[in-house]
């Protein structure tokens, strides 16, 4: 198969030579090695053997370089999904700051009423953690506490024992 002709400028070849060892992303390092080897007129099969991939991957890397240039070649964008709830975050957060939900079930119900988005309890819990809310444990308030009785105990029993 004849060699594919890719026009690589010397500046891009030098940048690729540097990025082969100094770029933070290993995929960019691999692509830079591919580009540098192509600049040195290696065949696709040889480049693929060195990279540990197939010739189609080498062709794809070179297609990216030809269509987007060197900046597009090293600029990798990873897919990071965004939740639909994140779009409604300001509305939900304002509502929950005004009146915090007592449970995840209540939060899911209020989110559905506010936004129309229905999510499972585990997804709602994860969303609540992302917006900075955390579950708090409930405590007990002493029942039937008499302030005058407590003051009398403090003054007559506790204080004399502490002074001794």
GROMACS .gro file of C-alpha atoms in nm:
model
  164
    1UNK     CA    1   0.000   0.000   0.000
    2UNK     CA    2   0.144   0.343  -0.091
    3UNK     CA    3   0.237   0.584   0.185
    4UNK     CA    4  -0.029   0.834   0.272
    5UNK     CA    5   0.095   1.186   0.224
    6UNK     CA    6   0.033   1.408   0.524
    7UNK     CA    7   0.182   1.756   0.523
    8UNK     CA    8   0.322   1.816   0.871
    9UNK     CA    9   0.498   2.146   0.928
   10UNK     CA   10   0.829   2.136   1.117
   11UNK     CA   11   0.687   2.346   1.403
   12UNK     CA   12   0.412   2.089   1.463
   13UNK     CA   13   0.668   1.809   1.444
   14UNK     CA   14   0.881   1.983   1.709
   15UNK     CA   15   0.573   2.039   1.927
   16UNK     CA   16   0.483   1.671   1.888
   17UNK     CA   17   0.839   1.569   1.979
   18UNK     CA   18   0.810   1.772   2.300
   19UNK     CA   19   0.456   1.651   2.383
   20UNK     CA   20   0.559   1.285   2.339
   21UNK     CA   21   0.723   1.301   2.681
   22UNK     CA   22   0.594   1.614   2.856
   23UNK     CA   23   0.218   1.628   2.801
   24UNK     CA   24   0.002   1.535   3.101
   25UNK     CA   25  -0.244   1.319   2.905
   26UNK     CA   26  -0.112   0.977   2.792
   27UNK     CA   27  -0.344   0.977   2.489
   28UNK     CA   28  -0.191   1.303   2.368
   29UNK     CA   29   0.156   1.152   2.418
   30UNK     CA   30   0.054   0.857   2.202
   31UNK     CA   31  -0.088   1.085   1.931
   32UNK     CA   32   0.224   1.302   1.939
   33UNK     CA   33   0.444   0.997   1.890
   34UNK     CA   34   0.227   0.895   1.596
   35UNK     CA   35   0.256   1.239   1.438
   36UNK     CA   36   0.631   1.256   1.492
   37UNK     CA   37   0.683   0.910   1.342
   38UNK     CA   38   0.470   1.007   1.041
   39UNK     CA   39   0.683   1.321   1.004
   40UNK     CA   40   0.986   1.088   0.987
   41UNK     CA   41   0.810   0.892   0.703
   42UNK     CA   42   0.734   0.569   0.889
   43UNK     CA   43   0.465   0.344   0.745
   44UNK     CA   44   0.130   0.310   0.921
   45UNK     CA   45   0.194  -0.052   1.009
   46UNK     CA   46   0.525   0.039   1.177
   47UNK     CA   47   0.364   0.326   1.367
   48UNK     CA   48   0.077   0.100   1.473
   49UNK     CA   49   0.320  -0.167   1.594
   50UNK     CA   50   0.510   0.087   1.807
   51UNK     CA   51   0.191   0.240   1.947
   52UNK     CA   52   0.026  -0.094   2.014
   53UNK     CA   53  -0.284  -0.016   1.806
   54UNK     CA   54  -0.404  -0.089   1.454
   55UNK     CA   55  -0.347   0.099   1.129
   56UNK     CA   56  -0.699   0.240   1.136
   57UNK     CA   57  -0.625   0.419   1.461
   58UNK     CA   58  -0.314   0.572   1.308
   59UNK     CA   59  -0.523   0.687   1.011
   60UNK     CA   60  -0.781   0.836   1.248
   61UNK     CA   61  -0.509   1.029   1.436
   62UNK     CA   62  -0.379   1.169   1.109
   63UNK     CA   63  -0.733   1.258   0.996
   64UNK     CA   64  -0.777   1.455   1.318
   65UNK     CA   65  -0.450   1.637   1.254
   66UNK     CA   66  -0.544   1.722   0.896
   67UNK     CA   67  -0.893   1.843   0.981
   68UNK     CA   68  -0.831   2.029   1.309
   69UNK     CA   69  -0.461   2.115   1.306
   70UNK     CA   70  -0.221   2.056   1.592
   71UNK     CA   71  -0.432   2.235   1.854
   72UNK     CA   72  -0.730   2.014   1.773
   73UNK     CA   73  -0.497   1.717   1.768
   74UNK     CA   74  -0.384   1.768   2.129
   75UNK     CA   75  -0.712   1.915   2.254
   76UNK     CA   76  -0.899   1.610   2.375
   77UNK     CA   77  -1.247   1.661   2.509
   78UNK     CA   78  -1.379   1.382   2.726
   79UNK     CA   79  -1.751   1.321   2.750
   80UNK     CA   80  -1.879   1.438   3.086
   81UNK     CA   81  -2.255   1.389   3.113
   82UNK     CA   82  -2.457   1.665   3.275
   83UNK     CA   83  -2.764   1.580   3.477
   84UNK     CA   84  -3.097   1.738   3.386
   85UNK     CA   85  -3.125   1.835   3.751
   86UNK     CA   86  -2.811   2.049   3.721
   87UNK     CA   87  -2.999   2.273   3.477
   88UNK     CA   88  -3.264   2.337   3.743
   89UNK     CA   89  -3.010   2.366   4.025
   90UNK     CA   90  -3.066   2.736   4.115
   91UNK     CA   91  -3.442   2.689   4.147
   92UNK     CA   92  -3.418   2.372   4.354
   93UNK     CA   93  -3.137   2.508   4.571
   94UNK     CA   94  -3.330   2.827   4.650
   95UNK     CA   95  -3.637   2.626   4.743
   96UNK     CA   96  -3.440   2.386   4.964
   97UNK     CA   97  -3.251   2.667   5.138
   98UNK     CA   98  -3.581   2.834   5.222
   99UNK     CA   99  -3.734   2.511   5.353
  100UNK     CA  100  -3.501   2.208   5.370
  101UNK     CA  101  -3.657   1.871   5.291
  102UNK     CA  102  -3.694   1.626   5.579
  103UNK     CA  103  -3.613   1.320   5.371
  104UNK     CA  104  -3.492   1.214   5.028
  105UNK     CA  105  -3.845   1.104   4.947
  106UNK     CA  106  -3.978   1.451   5.021
  107UNK     CA  107  -3.692   1.607   4.821
  108UNK     CA  108  -3.772   1.386   4.520
  109UNK     CA  109  -4.139   1.482   4.540
  110UNK     CA  110  -4.059   1.856   4.564
  111UNK     CA  111  -3.810   1.836   4.278
  112UNK     CA  112  -4.073   1.672   4.060
  113UNK     CA  113  -4.326   1.943   4.156
  114UNK     CA  114  -4.077   2.224   4.087
  115UNK     CA  115  -3.913   2.099   3.768
  116UNK     CA  116  -4.115   1.806   3.637
  117UNK     CA  117  -3.803   1.586   3.652
  118UNK     CA  118  -3.864   1.247   3.814
  119UNK     CA  119  -3.553   1.075   3.955
  120UNK     CA  120  -3.493   0.778   4.183
  121UNK     CA  121  -3.410   0.832   4.549
  122UNK     CA  122  -3.044   0.741   4.497
  123UNK     CA  123  -3.007   0.999   4.216
  124UNK     CA  124  -3.185   1.264   4.426
  125UNK     CA  125  -2.953   1.184   4.718
  126UNK     CA  126  -2.649   1.224   4.489
  127UNK     CA  127  -2.787   1.556   4.362
  128UNK     CA  128  -2.841   1.680   4.717
  129UNK     CA  129  -2.479   1.597   4.798
  130UNK     CA  130  -2.364   1.786   4.486
  131UNK     CA  131  -2.546   2.100   4.594
  132UNK     CA  132  -2.391   2.077   4.941
  133UNK     CA  133  -2.677   1.937   5.144
  134UNK     CA  134  -2.612   1.650   5.381
  135UNK     CA  135  -2.841   1.441   5.597
  136UNK     CA  136  -2.846   1.541   5.961
  137UNK     CA  137  -2.933   1.307   6.243
  138UNK     CA  138  -3.223   1.406   6.456
  139UNK     CA  139  -3.179   1.436   6.829
  140UNK     CA  140  -3.415   1.440   7.122
  141UNK     CA  141  -3.519   1.743   7.317
  142UNK     CA  142  -3.554   1.673   7.688
  143UNK     CA  143  -3.919   1.648   7.769
  144UNK     CA  144  -4.079   1.809   8.072
  145UNK     CA  145  -3.768   2.005   8.168
  146UNK     CA  146  -3.841   2.251   8.446
  147UNK     CA  147  -3.601   2.545   8.440
  148UNK     CA  148  -3.666   2.642   8.805
  149UNK     CA  149  -3.600   2.285   8.925
  150UNK     CA  150  -3.276   2.271   8.729
  151UNK     CA  151  -3.158   2.604   8.869
  152UNK     CA  152  -3.240   2.488   9.224
  153UNK     CA  153  -3.042   2.163   9.168
  154UNK     CA  154  -2.750   2.363   9.026
  155UNK     CA  155  -2.739   2.608   9.316
  156UNK     CA  156  -2.809   2.374   9.609
  157UNK     CA  157  -2.653   2.042   9.502
  158UNK     CA  158  -2.407   2.076   9.217
  159UNK     CA  159  -2.221   2.394   9.316
  160UNK     CA  160  -2.146   2.282   9.674
  161UNK     CA  161  -2.008   1.954   9.540
  162UNK     CA  162  -1.789   2.134   9.289
  163UNK     CA  163  -1.649   2.373   9.548
  164UNK     CA  164  -1.550   2.083   9.776
   0.00000   0.00000   0.00000
